[in-house]
PDB file of C-alpha atoms in Angstrom:
ATOM      1  CA  MET T   1      95.115  89.601  73.633  1.00 96.00           C
ATOM      2  CA  TYR T   2      92.736  87.178  71.990  1.00 97.00           C
ATOM      3  CA  ILE T   3      89.871  89.221  70.500  1.00 97.00           C
ATOM      4  CA  PRO T   4      87.253  87.639  68.286  1.00 96.00           C
ATOM      5  CA  LYS T   5      86.096  90.341  65.794  1.00 94.00           C
ATOM      6  CA  HIS T   6      82.606  90.739  67.159  1.00 93.00           C
ATOM      7  CA  PHE T   7      84.195  91.648  70.665  1.00 97.00           C
ATOM      8  CA  GLN T   8      86.776  94.024  69.273  1.00 96.00           C
ATOM      9  CA  LEU T   9      86.434  97.697  70.534  1.00 95.00           C
ATOM     10  CA  LYS T  10      87.644 100.122  67.908  1.00 92.00           C
ATOM     11  CA  ASP T  11      86.144 103.529  68.891  1.00 92.00           C
ATOM     12  CA  GLU T  12      89.175 105.491  70.152  1.00 92.00           C
ATOM     13  CA  GLU T  13      87.044 107.829  72.160  1.00 92.00           C
ATOM     14  CA  ILE T  14      85.300 105.016  73.995  1.00 93.00           C
ATOM     15  CA  ILE T  15      88.631 103.312  74.586  1.00 96.00           C
ATOM     16  CA  TYR T  16      90.087 106.645  76.027  1.00 96.00           C
ATOM     17  CA  ASP T  17      86.970 106.985  78.258  1.00 95.00           C
ATOM     18  CA  PHE T  18      87.505 103.587  79.673  1.00 96.00           C
ATOM     19  CA  ILE T  19      91.107 104.236  80.448  1.00 97.00           C
ATOM     20  CA  GLU T  20      90.155 107.461  82.226  1.00 95.00           C
ATOM     21  CA  LYS T  21      87.413 105.859  84.221  1.00 96.00           C
ATOM     22  CA  TYR T  22      89.205 102.637  85.073  1.00 97.00           C
ATOM     23  CA  SER T  23      92.725 103.988  85.551  1.00 97.00           C
ATOM     24  CA  PHE T  24      94.018 101.814  88.243  1.00 98.00           C
ATOM     25  CA  ALA T  25      95.991  99.359  86.021  1.00 98.00           C
ATOM     26  CA  THR T  26      98.486  96.427  86.220  1.00 98.00           C
ATOM     27  CA  LEU T  27     101.851  97.160  84.616  1.00 98.00           C
ATOM     28  CA  PHE T  28     103.818  94.165  83.404  1.00 98.00           C
ATOM     29  CA  SER T  29     107.440  94.038  82.439  1.00 98.00           C
ATOM     30  CA  GLN T  30     110.416  91.682  82.703  1.00 97.00           C
ATOM     31  CA  HIS T  31     112.429  92.092  85.842  1.00 97.00           C
ATOM     32  CA  ASN T  32     115.534  89.884  86.519  1.00 94.00           C
ATOM     33  CA  GLY T  33     114.435  87.741  83.561  1.00 93.00           C
ATOM     34  CA  GLU T  34     110.881  87.087  84.934  1.00 96.00           C
ATOM     35  CA  PRO T  35     107.393  88.610  84.500  1.00 97.00           C
ATOM     36  CA  TYR T  36     106.799  91.239  87.088  1.00 98.00           C
ATOM     37  CA  ALA T  37     103.581  93.310  87.692  1.00 98.00           C
ATOM     38  CA  THR T  38     102.736  96.383  89.730  1.00 98.00           C
ATOM     39  CA  HIS T  39      99.114  97.703  90.452  1.00 98.00           C
ATOM     40  CA  LEU T  40      99.029 101.444  90.243  1.00 98.00           C
ATOM     41  CA  PRO T  41      97.102 104.395  88.782  1.00 98.00           C
ATOM     42  CA  LEU T  42      98.028 105.688  85.427  1.00 98.00           C
ATOM     43  CA  THR T  43      97.122 109.010  83.840  1.00 97.00           C
ATOM     44  CA  LEU T  44      96.472 109.392  80.064  1.00 97.00           C
ATOM     45  CA  ASN T  45      97.951 112.245  78.132  1.00 96.00           C
ATOM     46  CA  LYS T  46      96.236 112.123  74.814  1.00 94.00           C
ATOM     47  CA  GLY T  47      98.275 114.971  73.254  1.00 94.00           C
ATOM     48  CA  GLU T  48     101.516 113.014  73.932  1.00 96.00           C
ATOM     49  CA  ASN T  49      99.900 109.670  73.366  1.00 96.00           C
ATOM     50  CA  ALA T  50     101.394 108.462  76.641  1.00 97.00           C
ATOM     51  CA  LEU T  51     100.683 107.261  80.102  1.00 98.00           C
ATOM     52  CA  TYR T  52     102.269 108.809  83.249  1.00 98.00           C
ATOM     53  CA  GLY T  53     102.780 107.230  86.667  1.00 98.00           C
ATOM     54  CA  HIS T  54     105.260 106.309  89.308  1.00 97.00           C
ATOM     55  CA  PHE T  55     106.699 103.310  91.369  1.00 98.00           C
ATOM     56  CA  ALA T  56     107.604 103.499  94.951  1.00 97.00           C
ATOM     57  CA  ARG T  57     111.373 103.592  94.992  1.00 97.00           C
ATOM     58  CA  PRO T  58     111.818 100.361  96.928  1.00 97.00           C
ATOM     59  CA  ASN T  59     109.789  98.604  94.195  1.00 98.00           C
ATOM     60  CA  GLU T  60     112.631  97.180  92.224  1.00 96.00           C
ATOM     61  CA  GLN T  61     110.662  96.887  88.972  1.00 97.00           C
ATOM     62  CA  TRP T  62     111.968 100.253  87.886  1.00 97.00           C
ATOM     63  CA  ARG T  63     115.648  99.184  87.918  1.00 96.00           C
ATOM     64  CA  ASP T  64     115.771  97.362  84.630  1.00 96.00           C
ATOM     65  CA  ILE T  65     112.512  98.629  82.979  1.00 97.00           C
ATOM     66  CA  GLU T  66     113.692 101.700  80.962  1.00 95.00           C
ATOM     67  CA  ASN T  67     113.386 101.111  77.331  1.00 93.00           C
ATOM     68  CA  GLN T  68     111.443  97.877  77.778  1.00 96.00           C
ATOM     69  CA  GLN T  69     108.211  97.243  75.747  1.00 97.00           C
ATOM     70  CA  VAL T  70     105.693  97.094  78.594  1.00 98.00           C
ATOM     71  CA  LEU T  71     102.097  96.199  78.866  1.00 98.00           C
ATOM     72  CA  ALA T  72      99.500  98.217  81.007  1.00 98.00           C
ATOM     73  CA  VAL T  73      96.166  96.332  81.461  1.00 98.00           C
ATOM     74  CA  PHE T  74      93.078  98.303  82.390  1.00 98.00           C
ATOM     75  CA  GLN T  75      90.112  96.181  83.573  1.00 97.00           C
ATOM     76  CA  GLY T  76      86.633  97.578  83.227  1.00 95.00           C
ATOM     77  CA  PRO T  77      83.368  96.118  84.691  1.00 96.00           C
ATOM     78  CA  HIS T  78      82.828  92.451  84.428  1.00 97.00           C
ATOM     79  CA  SER T  79      80.023  90.046  85.250  1.00 98.00           C
ATOM     80  CA  TYR T  80      79.245  86.198  85.466  1.00 98.00           C
ATOM     81  CA  ILE T  81      76.527  85.332  82.953  1.00 97.00           C
ATOM     82  CA  SER T  82      74.324  82.482  84.064  1.00 96.00           C
ATOM     83  CA  PRO T  83      72.833  80.052  81.499  1.00 94.00           C
ATOM     84  CA  SER T  84      69.769  79.852  83.704  1.00 94.00           C
ATOM     85  CA  TRP T  85      68.862  83.318  82.356  1.00 94.00           C
ATOM     86  CA  TYR T  86      68.604  81.948  78.723  1.00 91.00           C
ATOM     87  CA  GLU T  87      65.559  80.679  76.933  1.00 84.00           C
ATOM     88  CA  THR T  88      67.149  77.186  76.858  1.00 83.00           C
ATOM     89  CA  THR T  89      69.133  74.915  79.032  1.00 81.00           C
ATOM     90  CA  MET T  90      71.357  73.934  76.208  1.00 82.00           C
ATOM     91  CA  ALA T  91      74.112  76.456  77.323  1.00 86.00           C
ATOM     92  CA  VAL T  92      76.981  77.022  79.508  1.00 92.00           C
ATOM     93  CA  PRO T  93      78.116  79.870  81.796  1.00 94.00           C
ATOM     94  CA  THR T  94      80.346  82.694  80.479  1.00 96.00           C
ATOM     95  CA  TRP T  95      81.752  86.095  81.489  1.00 98.00           C
ATOM     96  CA  ASN T  96      81.143  89.545  80.163  1.00 98.00           C
ATOM     97  CA  TYR T  97      83.751  92.203  80.502  1.00 98.00           C
ATOM     98  CA  VAL T  98      85.793  95.078  79.127  1.00 97.00           C
ATOM     99  CA  SER T  99      89.559  94.951  79.132  1.00 98.00           C
ATOM    100  CA  ILE T 100      92.092  97.324  77.347  1.00 98.00           C
ATOM    101  CA  HIS T 101      95.721  96.545  76.749  1.00 98.00           C
ATOM    102  CA  LEU T 102      98.206  99.295  76.125  1.00 98.00           C
ATOM    103  CA  TYR T 103     101.809  98.575  75.080  1.00 98.00           C
ATOM    104  CA  GLY T 104     104.501 101.137  75.004  1.00 98.00           C
ATOM    105  CA  LYS T 105     108.162 101.944  75.537  1.00 98.00           C
ATOM    106  CA  MET T 106     109.147 102.828  79.117  1.00 97.00           C
ATOM    107  CA  GLU T 107     110.980 106.008  80.001  1.00 97.00           C
ATOM    108  CA  ILE T 108     112.246 107.014  83.501  1.00 97.00           C
ATOM    109  CA  VAL T 109     111.401 110.713  84.154  1.00 97.00           C
ATOM    110  CA  ASN T 110     113.971 112.851  86.114  1.00 95.00           C
ATOM    111  CA  ASP T 111     112.736 116.319  85.215  1.00 94.00           C
ATOM    112  CA  GLN T 112     111.422 117.703  88.481  1.00 92.00           C
ATOM    113  CA  LYS T 113     108.661 119.848  86.809  1.00 93.00           C
ATOM    114  CA  VAL T 114     107.402 116.913  84.712  1.00 94.00           C
ATOM    115  CA  ILE T 115     107.289 114.854  87.819  1.00 94.00           C
ATOM    116  CA  PHE T 116     105.421 117.401  89.657  1.00 94.00           C
ATOM    117  CA  ASP T 117     102.973 118.121  86.840  1.00 94.00           C
ATOM    118  CA  SER T 118     102.379 114.304  86.576  1.00 95.00           C
ATOM    119  CA  LEU T 119     101.588 114.094  90.377  1.00 95.00           C
ATOM    120  CA  ASN T 120      99.459 117.242  90.207  1.00 94.00           C
ATOM    121  CA  ASP T 121      97.450 115.821  87.311  1.00 94.00           C
ATOM    122  CA  MET T 122      96.815 112.565  89.324  1.00 95.00           C
ATOM    123  CA  VAL T 123      95.778 114.496  92.388  1.00 95.00           C
ATOM    124  CA  ASN T 124      93.457 116.788  90.405  1.00 93.00           C
ATOM    125  CA  LYS T 125      91.911 113.634  88.721  1.00 93.00           C
ATOM    126  CA  TYR T 126      90.994 111.696  91.998  1.00 94.00           C
ATOM    127  CA  GLU T 127      90.177 114.490  94.391  1.00 94.00           C
ATOM    128  CA  ASN T 128      86.589 115.504  94.635  1.00 93.00           C
ATOM    129  CA  PRO T 129      85.849 118.899  92.852  1.00 90.00           C
ATOM    130  CA  GLY T 130      85.187 120.605  96.154  1.00 90.00           C
ATOM    131  CA  SER T 131      88.160 119.207  97.915  1.00 94.00           C
ATOM    132  CA  PRO T 132      90.313 121.777  99.814  1.00 94.00           C
ATOM    133  CA  TYR T 133      93.449 119.730  98.964  1.00 94.00           C
ATOM    134  CA  ASN T 134      95.662 120.950  96.268  1.00 92.00           C
ATOM    135  CA  LEU T 135      99.193 119.841  95.671  1.00 93.00           C
ATOM    136  CA  ILE T 136     100.278 123.287  94.558  1.00 91.00           C
ATOM    137  CA  ASP T 137      99.491 124.647  98.182  1.00 92.00           C
ATOM    138  CA  VAL T 138     101.776 121.999  99.776  1.00 93.00           C
ATOM    139  CA  ASP T 139     105.187 123.212 100.895  1.00 93.00           C
ATOM    140  CA  SER T 140     107.684 122.664  97.902  1.00 89.00           C
ATOM    141  CA  ARG T 141     110.300 121.311 100.268  1.00 91.00           C
ATOM    142  CA  PHE T 142     107.971 118.731 101.524  1.00 93.00           C
ATOM    143  CA  ILE T 143     106.943 117.546  98.080  1.00 90.00           C
ATOM    144  CA  GLU T 144     110.642 117.571  97.005  1.00 89.00           C
ATOM    145  CA  GLY T 145     111.339 115.299  99.978  1.00 91.00           C
ATOM    146  CA  MET T 146     108.410 113.030  99.309  1.00 90.00           C
ATOM    147  CA  SER T 147     109.310 112.837  95.633  1.00 91.00           C
ATOM    148  CA  LYS T 148     112.675 111.142  96.445  1.00 92.00           C
ATOM    149  CA  GLY T 149     110.563 108.143  97.575  1.00 96.00           C
ATOM    150  CA  ILE T 150     109.265 107.466  94.036  1.00 97.00           C
ATOM    151  CA  VAL T 151     110.392 106.841  90.601  1.00 97.00           C
ATOM    152  CA  ALA T 152     108.394 108.644  87.900  1.00 97.00           C
ATOM    153  CA  PHE T 153     107.923 107.297  84.345  1.00 98.00           C
ATOM    154  CA  LYS T 154     106.278 107.838  81.023  1.00 98.00           C
ATOM    155  CA  ILE T 155     105.041 105.167  78.636  1.00 98.00           C
ATOM    156  CA  LYS T 156     104.993 106.160  75.041  1.00 98.00           C
ATOM    157  CA  ILE T 157     102.088 104.229  73.596  1.00 98.00           C
ATOM    158  CA  THR T 158     102.785 102.071  70.564  1.00 97.00           C
ATOM    159  CA  LYS T 159      99.760  99.758  70.424  1.00 97.00           C
ATOM    160  CA  ILE T 160      96.220  99.508  71.941  1.00 97.00           C
ATOM    161  CA  GLU T 161      94.147  96.304  71.994  1.00 98.00           C
ATOM    162  CA  ALA T 162      90.553  96.793  73.341  1.00 98.00           C
ATOM    163  CA  LYS T 163      87.892  94.004  74.009  1.00 98.00           C
ATOM    164  CA  ALA T 164      84.343  94.450  75.070  1.00 97.00           C
ATOM    165  CA  LYS T 165      82.840  90.959  75.483  1.00 98.00           C
ATOM    166  CA  LEU T 166      79.100  91.758  75.936  1.00 97.00           C
ATOM    167  CA  SER T 167      77.227  88.756  74.451  1.00 97.00           C
ATOM    168  CA  GLN T 168      77.302  90.127  71.022  1.00 96.00           C
ATOM    169  CA  ASN T 169      77.611  86.635  69.620  1.00 94.00           C
ATOM    170  CA  HIS T 170      74.134  85.707  70.962  1.00 94.00           C
ATOM    171  CA  PRO T 171      70.608  86.500  69.594  1.00 93.00           C
ATOM    172  CA  VAL T 172      69.072  89.836  70.514  1.00 95.00           C
ATOM    173  CA  GLU T 173      66.382  88.158  72.363  1.00 94.00           C
ATOM    174  CA  ARG T 174      69.065  86.367  74.599  1.00 95.00           C
ATOM    175  CA  GLN T 175      70.962  89.581  75.185  1.00 96.00           C
ATOM    176  CA  GLU T 176      67.697  91.305  76.470  1.00 96.00           C
ATOM    177  CA  LEU T 177      67.272  88.390  78.848  1.00 96.00           C
ATOM    178  CA  ILE T 178      70.831  88.956  80.115  1.00 97.00           C
ATOM    179  CA  ILE T 179      70.339  92.640  80.549  1.00 97.00           C
ATOM    180  CA  LYS T 180      67.193  92.055  82.483  1.00 97.00           C
ATOM    181  CA  ASN T 181      68.790  89.782  85.016  1.00 97.00           C
ATOM    182  CA  LEU T 182      71.914  91.961  85.328  1.00 97.00           C
ATOM    183  CA  ASP T 183      69.744  94.920  86.021  1.00 96.00           C
ATOM    184  CA  ASN T 184      67.853  93.042  88.682  1.00 95.00           C
ATOM    185  CA  THR T 185      70.787  93.100  91.042  1.00 93.00           C
ATOM    186  CA  SER T 186      72.422  95.658  93.220  1.00 93.00           C
ATOM    187  CA  GLN T 187      76.035  94.820  92.028  1.00 95.00           C
ATOM    188  CA  GLN T 188      77.537  97.924  90.231  1.00 96.00           C
ATOM    189  CA  ASP T 189      79.613  95.735  87.652  1.00 97.00           C
ATOM    190  CA  ASN T 190      76.461  94.002  86.755  1.00 97.00           C
ATOM    191  CA  ILE T 191      74.576  97.241  86.225  1.00 97.00           C
ATOM    192  CA  GLN T 192      77.409  98.732  84.229  1.00 97.00           C
ATOM    193  CA  ILE T 193      77.618  95.626  81.901  1.00 97.00           C
ATOM    194  CA  ALA T 194      74.006  95.814  81.406  1.00 97.00           C
ATOM    195  CA  SER T 195      74.227  99.488  80.377  1.00 96.00           C
ATOM    196  CA  LEU T 196      76.989  98.758  77.943  1.00 96.00           C
ATOM    197  CA  MET T 197      74.913  95.936  76.580  1.00 96.00           C
ATOM    198  CA  LYS T 198      71.971  98.245  75.972  1.00 96.00           C
ATOM    199  CA  LYS T 199      74.115 100.738  74.088  1.00 92.00           C
ATOM    200  CA  ASN T 200      75.286  98.022  71.843  1.00 90.00           C
ATOM    201  CA  LEU T 201      71.739  97.027  70.986  1.00 90.00           C
ATOM    202  CA  GLN T 202      70.828 100.704  70.278  1.00 86.00           C
ATOM    203  CA  LYS T 203      73.517 100.891  67.486  1.00 75.00           C
TER     204      LYS T 203
END
């Protein structure tokens, strides 16, 4: 990923927080000699420095993916930045965003306990704290039958690239104008980008 130095995100904890928060990723590999992508949730295991997930078995991406170097892209908030917000008309539009690229070696997982633990982690992550649903309470025979319809995998992370393009290359006064205009909307992405820009200015 092209990352000018002033947009490079280096703080590991911030990067991991983004991966946890924006965990619905795009997973790229080569399939039948061509680029192929699947959109799916991935869970991060910091202790193993790995991502876990699963394909639907009919999705043929898994058939030749093992041992490939794959790319998982996590897209954070993003916003159009209008030059009309600036103090001058001598400007052009741009886009502010956060994006994280994780590279790693793909492993197909066959161990049923690892598969169940991976699925359970995913359910626990996305279910509301007060939800009555718990995968552990579901009949094990049903889970075993449903598991036959998926192909679980683990990606051992080998490289992380993280970019937070938040108008850091503009004067502080202009950044403040951008923040003001982003905050003056009801769009959540705009509000989140404004919040990230504020944190940058507080450093």
